[in-house]
Coordinates of C-alpha atoms in Angstrom, one line a residue:
X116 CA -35.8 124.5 -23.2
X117 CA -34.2 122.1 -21.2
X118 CA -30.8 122.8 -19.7
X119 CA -28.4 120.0 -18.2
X120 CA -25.4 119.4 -16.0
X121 CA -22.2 119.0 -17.6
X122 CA -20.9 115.3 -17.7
X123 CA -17.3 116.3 -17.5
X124 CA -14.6 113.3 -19.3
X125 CA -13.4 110.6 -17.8
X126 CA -10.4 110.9 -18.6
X127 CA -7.4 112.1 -16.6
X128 CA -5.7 113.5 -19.7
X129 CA -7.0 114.9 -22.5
X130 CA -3.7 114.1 -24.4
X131 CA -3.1 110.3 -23.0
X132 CA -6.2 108.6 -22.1
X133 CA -3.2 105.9 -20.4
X134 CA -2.2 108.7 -18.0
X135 CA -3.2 107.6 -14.1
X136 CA -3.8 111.1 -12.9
X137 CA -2.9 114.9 -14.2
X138 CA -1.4 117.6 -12.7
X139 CA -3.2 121.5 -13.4
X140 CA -3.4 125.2 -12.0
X141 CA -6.8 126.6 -12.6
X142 CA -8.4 129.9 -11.9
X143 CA -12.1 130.7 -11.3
X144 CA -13.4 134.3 -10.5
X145 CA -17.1 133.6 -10.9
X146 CA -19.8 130.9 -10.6
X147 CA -19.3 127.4 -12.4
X148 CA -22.6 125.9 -14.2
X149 CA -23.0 122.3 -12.6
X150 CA -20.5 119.5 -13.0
X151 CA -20.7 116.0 -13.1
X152 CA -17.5 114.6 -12.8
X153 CA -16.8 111.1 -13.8
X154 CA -13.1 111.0 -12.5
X155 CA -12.1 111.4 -9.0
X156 CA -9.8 114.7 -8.3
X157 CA -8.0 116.5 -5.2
X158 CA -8.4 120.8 -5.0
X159 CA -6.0 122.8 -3.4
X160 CA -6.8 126.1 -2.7
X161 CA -3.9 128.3 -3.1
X162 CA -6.0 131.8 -2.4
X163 CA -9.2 133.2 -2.6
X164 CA -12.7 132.9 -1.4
X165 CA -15.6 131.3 -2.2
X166 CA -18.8 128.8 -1.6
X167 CA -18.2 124.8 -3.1
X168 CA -21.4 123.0 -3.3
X169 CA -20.5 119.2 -3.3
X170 CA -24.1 117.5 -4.4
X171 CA -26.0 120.2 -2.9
X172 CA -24.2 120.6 0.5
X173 CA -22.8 124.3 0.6
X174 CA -18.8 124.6 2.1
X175 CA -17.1 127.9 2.7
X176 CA -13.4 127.4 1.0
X177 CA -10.6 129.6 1.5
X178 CA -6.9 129.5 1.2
X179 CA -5.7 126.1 2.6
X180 CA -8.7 124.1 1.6
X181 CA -8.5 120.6 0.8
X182 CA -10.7 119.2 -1.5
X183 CA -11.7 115.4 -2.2
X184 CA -14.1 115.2 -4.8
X185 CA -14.9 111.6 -5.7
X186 CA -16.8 109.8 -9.1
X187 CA -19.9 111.0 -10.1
X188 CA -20.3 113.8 -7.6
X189 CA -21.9 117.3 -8.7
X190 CA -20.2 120.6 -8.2
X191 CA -20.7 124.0 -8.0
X192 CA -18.5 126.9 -7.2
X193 CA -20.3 130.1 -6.1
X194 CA -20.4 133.4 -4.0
X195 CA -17.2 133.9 -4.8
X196 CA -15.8 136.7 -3.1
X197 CA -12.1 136.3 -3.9
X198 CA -10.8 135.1 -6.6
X199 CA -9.8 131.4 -6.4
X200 CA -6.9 129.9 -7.3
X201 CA -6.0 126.4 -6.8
X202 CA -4.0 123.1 -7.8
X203 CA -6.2 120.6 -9.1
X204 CA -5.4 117.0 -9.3
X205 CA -7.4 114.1 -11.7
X206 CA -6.7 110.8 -10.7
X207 CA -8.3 106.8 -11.4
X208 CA -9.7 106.6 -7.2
X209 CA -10.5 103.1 -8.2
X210 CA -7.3 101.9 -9.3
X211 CA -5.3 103.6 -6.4
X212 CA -8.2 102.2 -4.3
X213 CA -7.8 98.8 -5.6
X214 CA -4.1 98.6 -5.1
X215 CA -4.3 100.1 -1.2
X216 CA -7.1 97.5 0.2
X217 CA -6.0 94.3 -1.9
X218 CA -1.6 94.8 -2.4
X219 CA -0.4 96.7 0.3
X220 CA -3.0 95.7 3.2
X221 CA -0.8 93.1 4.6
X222 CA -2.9 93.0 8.0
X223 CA -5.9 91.9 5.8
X224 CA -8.1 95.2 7.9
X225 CA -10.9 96.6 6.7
X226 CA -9.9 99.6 5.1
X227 CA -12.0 102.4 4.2
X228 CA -10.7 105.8 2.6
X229 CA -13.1 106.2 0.0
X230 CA -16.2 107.0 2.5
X231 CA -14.8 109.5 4.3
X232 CA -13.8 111.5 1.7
X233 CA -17.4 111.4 0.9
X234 CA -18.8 112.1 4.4
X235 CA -16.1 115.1 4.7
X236 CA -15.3 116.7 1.2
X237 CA -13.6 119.3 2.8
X238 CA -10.9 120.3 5.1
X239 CA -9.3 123.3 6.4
X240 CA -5.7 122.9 7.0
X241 CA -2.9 124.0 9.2
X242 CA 0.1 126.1 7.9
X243 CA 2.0 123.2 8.4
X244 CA -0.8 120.4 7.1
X245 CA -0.7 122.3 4.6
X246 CA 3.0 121.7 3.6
X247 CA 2.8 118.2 3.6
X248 CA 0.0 118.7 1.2
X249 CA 2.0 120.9 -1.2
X250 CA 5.1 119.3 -0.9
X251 CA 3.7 115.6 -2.1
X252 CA 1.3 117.5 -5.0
X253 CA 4.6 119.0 -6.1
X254 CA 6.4 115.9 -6.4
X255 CA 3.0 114.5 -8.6
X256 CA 3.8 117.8 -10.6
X257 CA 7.5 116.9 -11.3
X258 CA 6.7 113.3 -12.5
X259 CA 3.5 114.1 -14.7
X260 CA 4.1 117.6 -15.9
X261 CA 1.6 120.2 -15.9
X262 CA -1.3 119.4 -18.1
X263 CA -2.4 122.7 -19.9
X264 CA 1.4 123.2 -20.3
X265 CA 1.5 120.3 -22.7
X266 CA 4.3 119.4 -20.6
X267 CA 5.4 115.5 -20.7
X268 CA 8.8 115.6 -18.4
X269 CA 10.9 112.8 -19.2
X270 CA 9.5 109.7 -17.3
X271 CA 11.9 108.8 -14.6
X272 CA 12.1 105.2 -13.2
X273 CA 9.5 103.3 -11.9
X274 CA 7.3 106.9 -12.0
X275 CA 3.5 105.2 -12.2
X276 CA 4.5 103.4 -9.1
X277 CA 5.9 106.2 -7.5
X278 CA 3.1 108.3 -8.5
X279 CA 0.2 106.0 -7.2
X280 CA 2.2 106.2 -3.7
X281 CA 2.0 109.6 -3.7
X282 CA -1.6 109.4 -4.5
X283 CA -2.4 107.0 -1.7
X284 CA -0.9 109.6 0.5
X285 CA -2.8 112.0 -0.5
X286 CA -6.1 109.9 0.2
X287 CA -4.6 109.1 3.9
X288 CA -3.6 112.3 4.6
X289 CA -7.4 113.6 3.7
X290 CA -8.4 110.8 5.9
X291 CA -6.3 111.7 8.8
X292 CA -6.9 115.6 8.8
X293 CA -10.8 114.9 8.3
X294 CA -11.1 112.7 11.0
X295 CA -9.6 115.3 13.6
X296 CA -11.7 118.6 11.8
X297 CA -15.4 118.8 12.1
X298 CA -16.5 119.5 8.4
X299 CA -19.1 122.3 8.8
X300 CA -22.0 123.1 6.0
X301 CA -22.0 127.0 5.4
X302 CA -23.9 128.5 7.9
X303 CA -27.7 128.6 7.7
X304 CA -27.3 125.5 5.4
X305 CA -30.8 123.8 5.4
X306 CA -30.1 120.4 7.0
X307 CA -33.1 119.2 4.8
X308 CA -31.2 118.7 1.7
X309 CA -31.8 117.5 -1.4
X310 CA -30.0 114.2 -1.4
X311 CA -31.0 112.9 -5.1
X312 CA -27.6 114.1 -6.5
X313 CA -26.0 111.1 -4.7
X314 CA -28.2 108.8 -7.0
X315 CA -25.0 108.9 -9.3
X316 CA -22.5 107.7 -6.9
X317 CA -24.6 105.0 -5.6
X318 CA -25.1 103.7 -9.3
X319 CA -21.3 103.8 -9.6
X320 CA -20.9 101.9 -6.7
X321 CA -23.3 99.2 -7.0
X322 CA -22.1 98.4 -10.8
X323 CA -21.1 95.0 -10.8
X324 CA -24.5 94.1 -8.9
X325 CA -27.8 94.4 -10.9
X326 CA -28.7 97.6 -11.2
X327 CA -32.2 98.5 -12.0
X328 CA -34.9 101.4 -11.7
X329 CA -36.7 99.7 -8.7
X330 CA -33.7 99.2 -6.5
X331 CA -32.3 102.5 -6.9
X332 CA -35.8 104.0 -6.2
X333 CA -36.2 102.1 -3.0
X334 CA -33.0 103.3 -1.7
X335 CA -33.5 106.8 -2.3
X336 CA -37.4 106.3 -1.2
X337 CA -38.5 107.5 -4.9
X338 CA -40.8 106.1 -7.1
X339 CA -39.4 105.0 -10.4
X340 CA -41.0 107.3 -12.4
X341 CA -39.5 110.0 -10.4
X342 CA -36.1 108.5 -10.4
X343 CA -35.9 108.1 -14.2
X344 CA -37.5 111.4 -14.1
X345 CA -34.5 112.8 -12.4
X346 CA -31.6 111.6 -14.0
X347 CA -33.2 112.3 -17.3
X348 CA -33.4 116.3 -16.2
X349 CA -29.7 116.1 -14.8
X350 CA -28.1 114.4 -17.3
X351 CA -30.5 114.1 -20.7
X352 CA -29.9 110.0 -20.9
X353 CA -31.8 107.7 -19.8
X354 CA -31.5 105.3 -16.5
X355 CA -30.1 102.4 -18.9
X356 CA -27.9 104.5 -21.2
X357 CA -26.2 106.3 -17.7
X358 CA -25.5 102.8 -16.3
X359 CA -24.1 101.7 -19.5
X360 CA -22.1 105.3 -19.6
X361 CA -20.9 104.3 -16.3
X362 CA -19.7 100.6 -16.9
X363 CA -18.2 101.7 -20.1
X364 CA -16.1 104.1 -17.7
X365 CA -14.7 101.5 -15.5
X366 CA -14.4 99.2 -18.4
X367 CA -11.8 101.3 -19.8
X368 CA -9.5 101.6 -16.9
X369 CA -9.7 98.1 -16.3
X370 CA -8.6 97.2 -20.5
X371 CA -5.7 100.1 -19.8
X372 CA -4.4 99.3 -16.1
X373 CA -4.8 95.5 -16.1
X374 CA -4.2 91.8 -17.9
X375 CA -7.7 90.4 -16.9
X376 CA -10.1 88.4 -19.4
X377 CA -12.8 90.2 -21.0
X378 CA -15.4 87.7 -19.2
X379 CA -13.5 88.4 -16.0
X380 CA -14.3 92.5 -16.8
X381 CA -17.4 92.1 -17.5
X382 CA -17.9 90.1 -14.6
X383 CA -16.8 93.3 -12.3
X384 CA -18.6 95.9 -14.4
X385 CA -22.3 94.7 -14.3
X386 CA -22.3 93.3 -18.3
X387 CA -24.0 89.6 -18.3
X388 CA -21.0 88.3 -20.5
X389 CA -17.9 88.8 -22.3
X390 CA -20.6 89.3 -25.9
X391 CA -22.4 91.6 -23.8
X392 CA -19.6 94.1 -23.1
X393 CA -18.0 94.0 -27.0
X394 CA -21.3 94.9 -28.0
X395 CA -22.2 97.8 -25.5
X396 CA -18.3 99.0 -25.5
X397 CA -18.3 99.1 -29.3
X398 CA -21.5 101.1 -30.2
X399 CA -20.3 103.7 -27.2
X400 CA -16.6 103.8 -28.0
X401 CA -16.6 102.8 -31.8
X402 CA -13.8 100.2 -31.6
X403 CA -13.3 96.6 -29.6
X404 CA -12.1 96.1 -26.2
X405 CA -9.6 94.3 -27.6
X406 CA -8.3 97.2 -30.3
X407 CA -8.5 99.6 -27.4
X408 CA -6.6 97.6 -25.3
X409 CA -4.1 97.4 -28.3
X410 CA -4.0 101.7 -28.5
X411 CA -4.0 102.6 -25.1
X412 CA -2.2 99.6 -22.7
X413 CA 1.2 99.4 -25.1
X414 CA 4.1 101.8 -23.6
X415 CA 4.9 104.5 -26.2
X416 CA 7.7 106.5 -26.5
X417 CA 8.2 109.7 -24.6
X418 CA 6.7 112.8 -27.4
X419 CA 8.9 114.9 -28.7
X420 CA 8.0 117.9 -31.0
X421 CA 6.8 117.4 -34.5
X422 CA 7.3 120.3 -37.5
X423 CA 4.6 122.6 -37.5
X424 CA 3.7 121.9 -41.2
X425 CA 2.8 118.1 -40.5
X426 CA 0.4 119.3 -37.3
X427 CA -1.1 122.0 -39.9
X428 CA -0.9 119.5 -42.4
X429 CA -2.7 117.2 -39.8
X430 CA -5.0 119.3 -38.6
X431 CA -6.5 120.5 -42.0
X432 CA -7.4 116.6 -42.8
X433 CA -8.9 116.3 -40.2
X434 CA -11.2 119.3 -40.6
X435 CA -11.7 118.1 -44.8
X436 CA -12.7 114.7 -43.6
X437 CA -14.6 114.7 -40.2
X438 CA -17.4 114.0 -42.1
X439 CA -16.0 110.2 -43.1
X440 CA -15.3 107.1 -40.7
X441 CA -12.0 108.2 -39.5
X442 CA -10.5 107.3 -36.0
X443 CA -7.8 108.6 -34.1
X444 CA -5.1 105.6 -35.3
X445 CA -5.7 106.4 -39.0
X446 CA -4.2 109.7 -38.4
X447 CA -1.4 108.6 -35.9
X448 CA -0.8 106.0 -38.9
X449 CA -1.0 108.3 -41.9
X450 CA 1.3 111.0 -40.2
X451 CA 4.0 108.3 -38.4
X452 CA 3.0 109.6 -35.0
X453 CA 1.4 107.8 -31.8
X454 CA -1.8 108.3 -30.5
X455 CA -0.8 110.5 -27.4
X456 CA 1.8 112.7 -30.1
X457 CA -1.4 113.6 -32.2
X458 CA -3.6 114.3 -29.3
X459 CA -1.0 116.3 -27.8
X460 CA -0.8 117.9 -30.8
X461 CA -4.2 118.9 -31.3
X462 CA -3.9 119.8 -27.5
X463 CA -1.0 122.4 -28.3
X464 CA -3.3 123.8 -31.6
X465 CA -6.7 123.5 -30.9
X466 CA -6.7 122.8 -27.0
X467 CA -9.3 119.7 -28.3
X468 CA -7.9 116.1 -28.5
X469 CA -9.2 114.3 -31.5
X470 CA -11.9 113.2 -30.3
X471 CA -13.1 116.2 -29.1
X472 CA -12.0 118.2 -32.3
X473 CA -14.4 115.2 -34.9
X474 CA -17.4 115.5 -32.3
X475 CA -16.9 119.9 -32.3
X476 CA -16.8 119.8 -36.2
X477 CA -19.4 117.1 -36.6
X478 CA -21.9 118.9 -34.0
X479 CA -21.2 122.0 -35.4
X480 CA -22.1 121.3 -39.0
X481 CA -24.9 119.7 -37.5
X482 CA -26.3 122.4 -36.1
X483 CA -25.9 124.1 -39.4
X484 CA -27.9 121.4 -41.1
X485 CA -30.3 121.8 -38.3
X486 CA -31.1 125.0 -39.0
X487 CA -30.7 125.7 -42.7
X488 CA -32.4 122.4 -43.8
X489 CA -35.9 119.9 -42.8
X490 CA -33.9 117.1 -43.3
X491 CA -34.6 114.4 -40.8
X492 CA -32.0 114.4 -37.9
X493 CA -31.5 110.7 -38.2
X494 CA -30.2 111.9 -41.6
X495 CA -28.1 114.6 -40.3
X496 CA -26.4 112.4 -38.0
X497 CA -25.5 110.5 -40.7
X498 CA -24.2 113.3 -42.9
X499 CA -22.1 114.3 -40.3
X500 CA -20.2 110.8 -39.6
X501 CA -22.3 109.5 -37.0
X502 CA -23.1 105.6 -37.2
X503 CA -26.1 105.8 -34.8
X504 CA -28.2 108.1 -33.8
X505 CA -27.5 107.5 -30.4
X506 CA -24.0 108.2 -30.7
X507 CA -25.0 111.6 -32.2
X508 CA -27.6 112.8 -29.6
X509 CA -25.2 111.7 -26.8
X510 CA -22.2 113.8 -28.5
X511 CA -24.9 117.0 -29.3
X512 CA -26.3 117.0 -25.8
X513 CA -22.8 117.4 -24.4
X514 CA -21.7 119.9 -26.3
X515 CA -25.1 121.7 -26.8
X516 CA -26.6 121.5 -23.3
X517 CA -30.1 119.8 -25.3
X518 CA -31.3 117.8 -27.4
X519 CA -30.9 118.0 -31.4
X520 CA -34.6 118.4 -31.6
X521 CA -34.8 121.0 -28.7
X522 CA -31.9 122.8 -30.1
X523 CA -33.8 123.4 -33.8
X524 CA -37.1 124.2 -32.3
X525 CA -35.1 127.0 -30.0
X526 CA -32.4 128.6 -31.9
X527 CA -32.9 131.0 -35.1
X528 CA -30.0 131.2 -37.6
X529 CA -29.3 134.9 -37.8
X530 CA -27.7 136.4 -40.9
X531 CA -25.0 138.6 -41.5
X532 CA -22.5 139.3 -38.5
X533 CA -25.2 138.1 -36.2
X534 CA -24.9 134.9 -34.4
X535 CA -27.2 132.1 -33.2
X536 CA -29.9 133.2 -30.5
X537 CA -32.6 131.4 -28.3
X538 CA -35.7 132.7 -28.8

């Protein structure tokens, strides 16, 4: 049975998909599966020990560590010999990117942040580098509240501008204290390395261009049997359904964070035309650019708590009618609440936004019909809500780790109070 890396969200929220970076404390006392992120994040090791693997380069962390970890990178965290702790930061890279190189460059210089954060992932600070480092996360943490707190402080004046400073200094200051540190592979590392996890980033970099199997094999001296080979084994799509995964990606940050055309979008992402994009956008996202523009880009009010009954009441629709064509501004409609008040919601109830909560109880009855029935899974798909098949094996994979097909052929239904096994 196949196994694949995670494909973490893109998101830097899981409560307001509008939200340009989060602010978390995380724990980790044993070794992480794989990760694919497709968002850009700082780490901030607050204590313990351990071994981070950036796409297959090993880095001893500690207390003090600094961590840039940019889109599309793999992770791992291993050996870990104290337990860590750390801040952890999720932010849009390209967007504060964007608005360092092409609004506040006056000089009109060459700037380049974003490759040496990917040359030196990691950096072992000073008491007193580490300060600064502290002291501007904290001020990220009074503006955007701490995300598995639920907490939205009130938004002060002019915060998402204040914020994306504070993120640009975050990116200079790794730039700064990398390029006076030599960052050192863990001893005994085998210089050798397997460098095909970098085949994501150099997709995600070369979007707007055209992308195909041949050029990304001749960069990475591959043949293109090998490459698709590859990236089906790491992330169970295909070469075109990845690129697509990816453009979608940027696409959304650019409907949420900007005013520009959608010809001029699709004219940055890679799509041929403005057709092009509506039709790859909807079938991925189940909704226009335009409409999701319309959701996400309009300035809501800050949240404040609803009655328990109406989120009971809320979330027991949901779970009655998952099954039907219903979309995350039906219920913000049918209960008078915005979109980022019912995900945060669900958040506070669930700890699953609503689109996580319709794909967990649509997979999950899936899997039942998967294992209790021989109805077709084309059919299944569709008995669980699912417009396309596509849609449906994309959704399964990431929650499943495989295939619907691999998942029936490997797992037996036990009865009574036993649960689901491989064989």
């Amino acid at each position: 049975m196949t196994k694949y890396n995670e494909i973490q969200n893109q998101f830097c929220s899981a409560y307001d998909k509008r939200k340009l970076c989060s602010y978390d404390i995380e724990f980790v006392d044993g070794r992480t599966k794989p990760l694919i992120h497709q968002t850009a994040r700082f780490l901030y090791i607050l204590q313990g020990k351990a071994v981070f693997t950036v796409d297959n380069k090993d880095y001893d962390i500690m207390e003090d560590s600094f961590i840039a970890i940019l889109p599309w990178e793999t992770t791992i965290i291993k050996d870990v010999s104290e337990p860590l702790q750390f801040i952890k930061i999720v932010y849009n890279s390209d967007f504060v990117n964007s608005m360092m190189k092409k609004d506040l460059n006056t000089s009109n210089r060459l700037l380049s942040v974003i490759q040496p954060m990917a040359e030196k992932p990691i950096v072992n600070l000073t008491k007193q580098e580490s300060k600064v480092i502290k002291d501007i996360m904290d001020v990220i943490r009074d503006e955007v509240g701490v995300e598995s707190y639920f907490d939205i402080p009130e938004e002060k004046e002019l915060s998402q501008i204040y914020v994306t400073n504070k993120l640009m200094e975050l990116m200079i200051q790794h730039k700064r204290y990398s390029s006076k540190k030599e960052c050192k592979t863990r001893a005994g590392y085998n210089i050798e390395l397997d460098n095909r996890p970098a085949i994501f980033k150099y997709i995600y970099s070369h979007l707007a261009e055209k992308m195909t199997i041949k050029r990304l094999s001749d960069a990475f001296f591959m043949s293109e049997s090998s490459a698709s080979k590859y990236i089906q084994e790491v992330t169970g799509l295909t070469f075109t359904d990845l690129v697509n995964e990816m453009r979608i990606t940027k696409v959304t940050d650019m409907l949420t964070y900007t005013d520009l055309s959608l010809n001029d979008i699709a004219m940055m992402t890679g799509f041929s035309d403005a057709s092009h994009l509506v039709r790859v956008f909807t079938a991925k996202m189940e909704v226009s650019p335009n409409e999701y523009r319309q959701n996400y880009k309009a300035k809501e009010n800050i949240l404040k708590e609803k009655d328990k009954s109406v989120s009971y009441e809320m979330i027991n629709f949901i779970n009655t009618y998952y099954t039907e064509d219903i979309r995350v501004t039906d219920i913000a409609e049918r209960f008078q609440m915005t979109v980022v008040d019912v995900n945060r919601t669900l958040m506070y109830h669930v700890e699953k936004n609503f689109e996580e909560l319709l794909h967990y109880l649509r997979i999950n009855k899936a899997c039942e019909y998967l294992l209790t029935t021989d109805d077709a899974i084309v059919d299944i798909a569709l008995q669980v809500g699912y417009n396309t098949i596509k849609t449906f094996n994309r959704n399964f994979l990431r929650l499943k780790g495989m295939t619907p097909g691999e998942f029936r052929k490997h797992i037996n239904l036990q009865k009574g109070t036993e649960t689901l096994r491989e064989e």
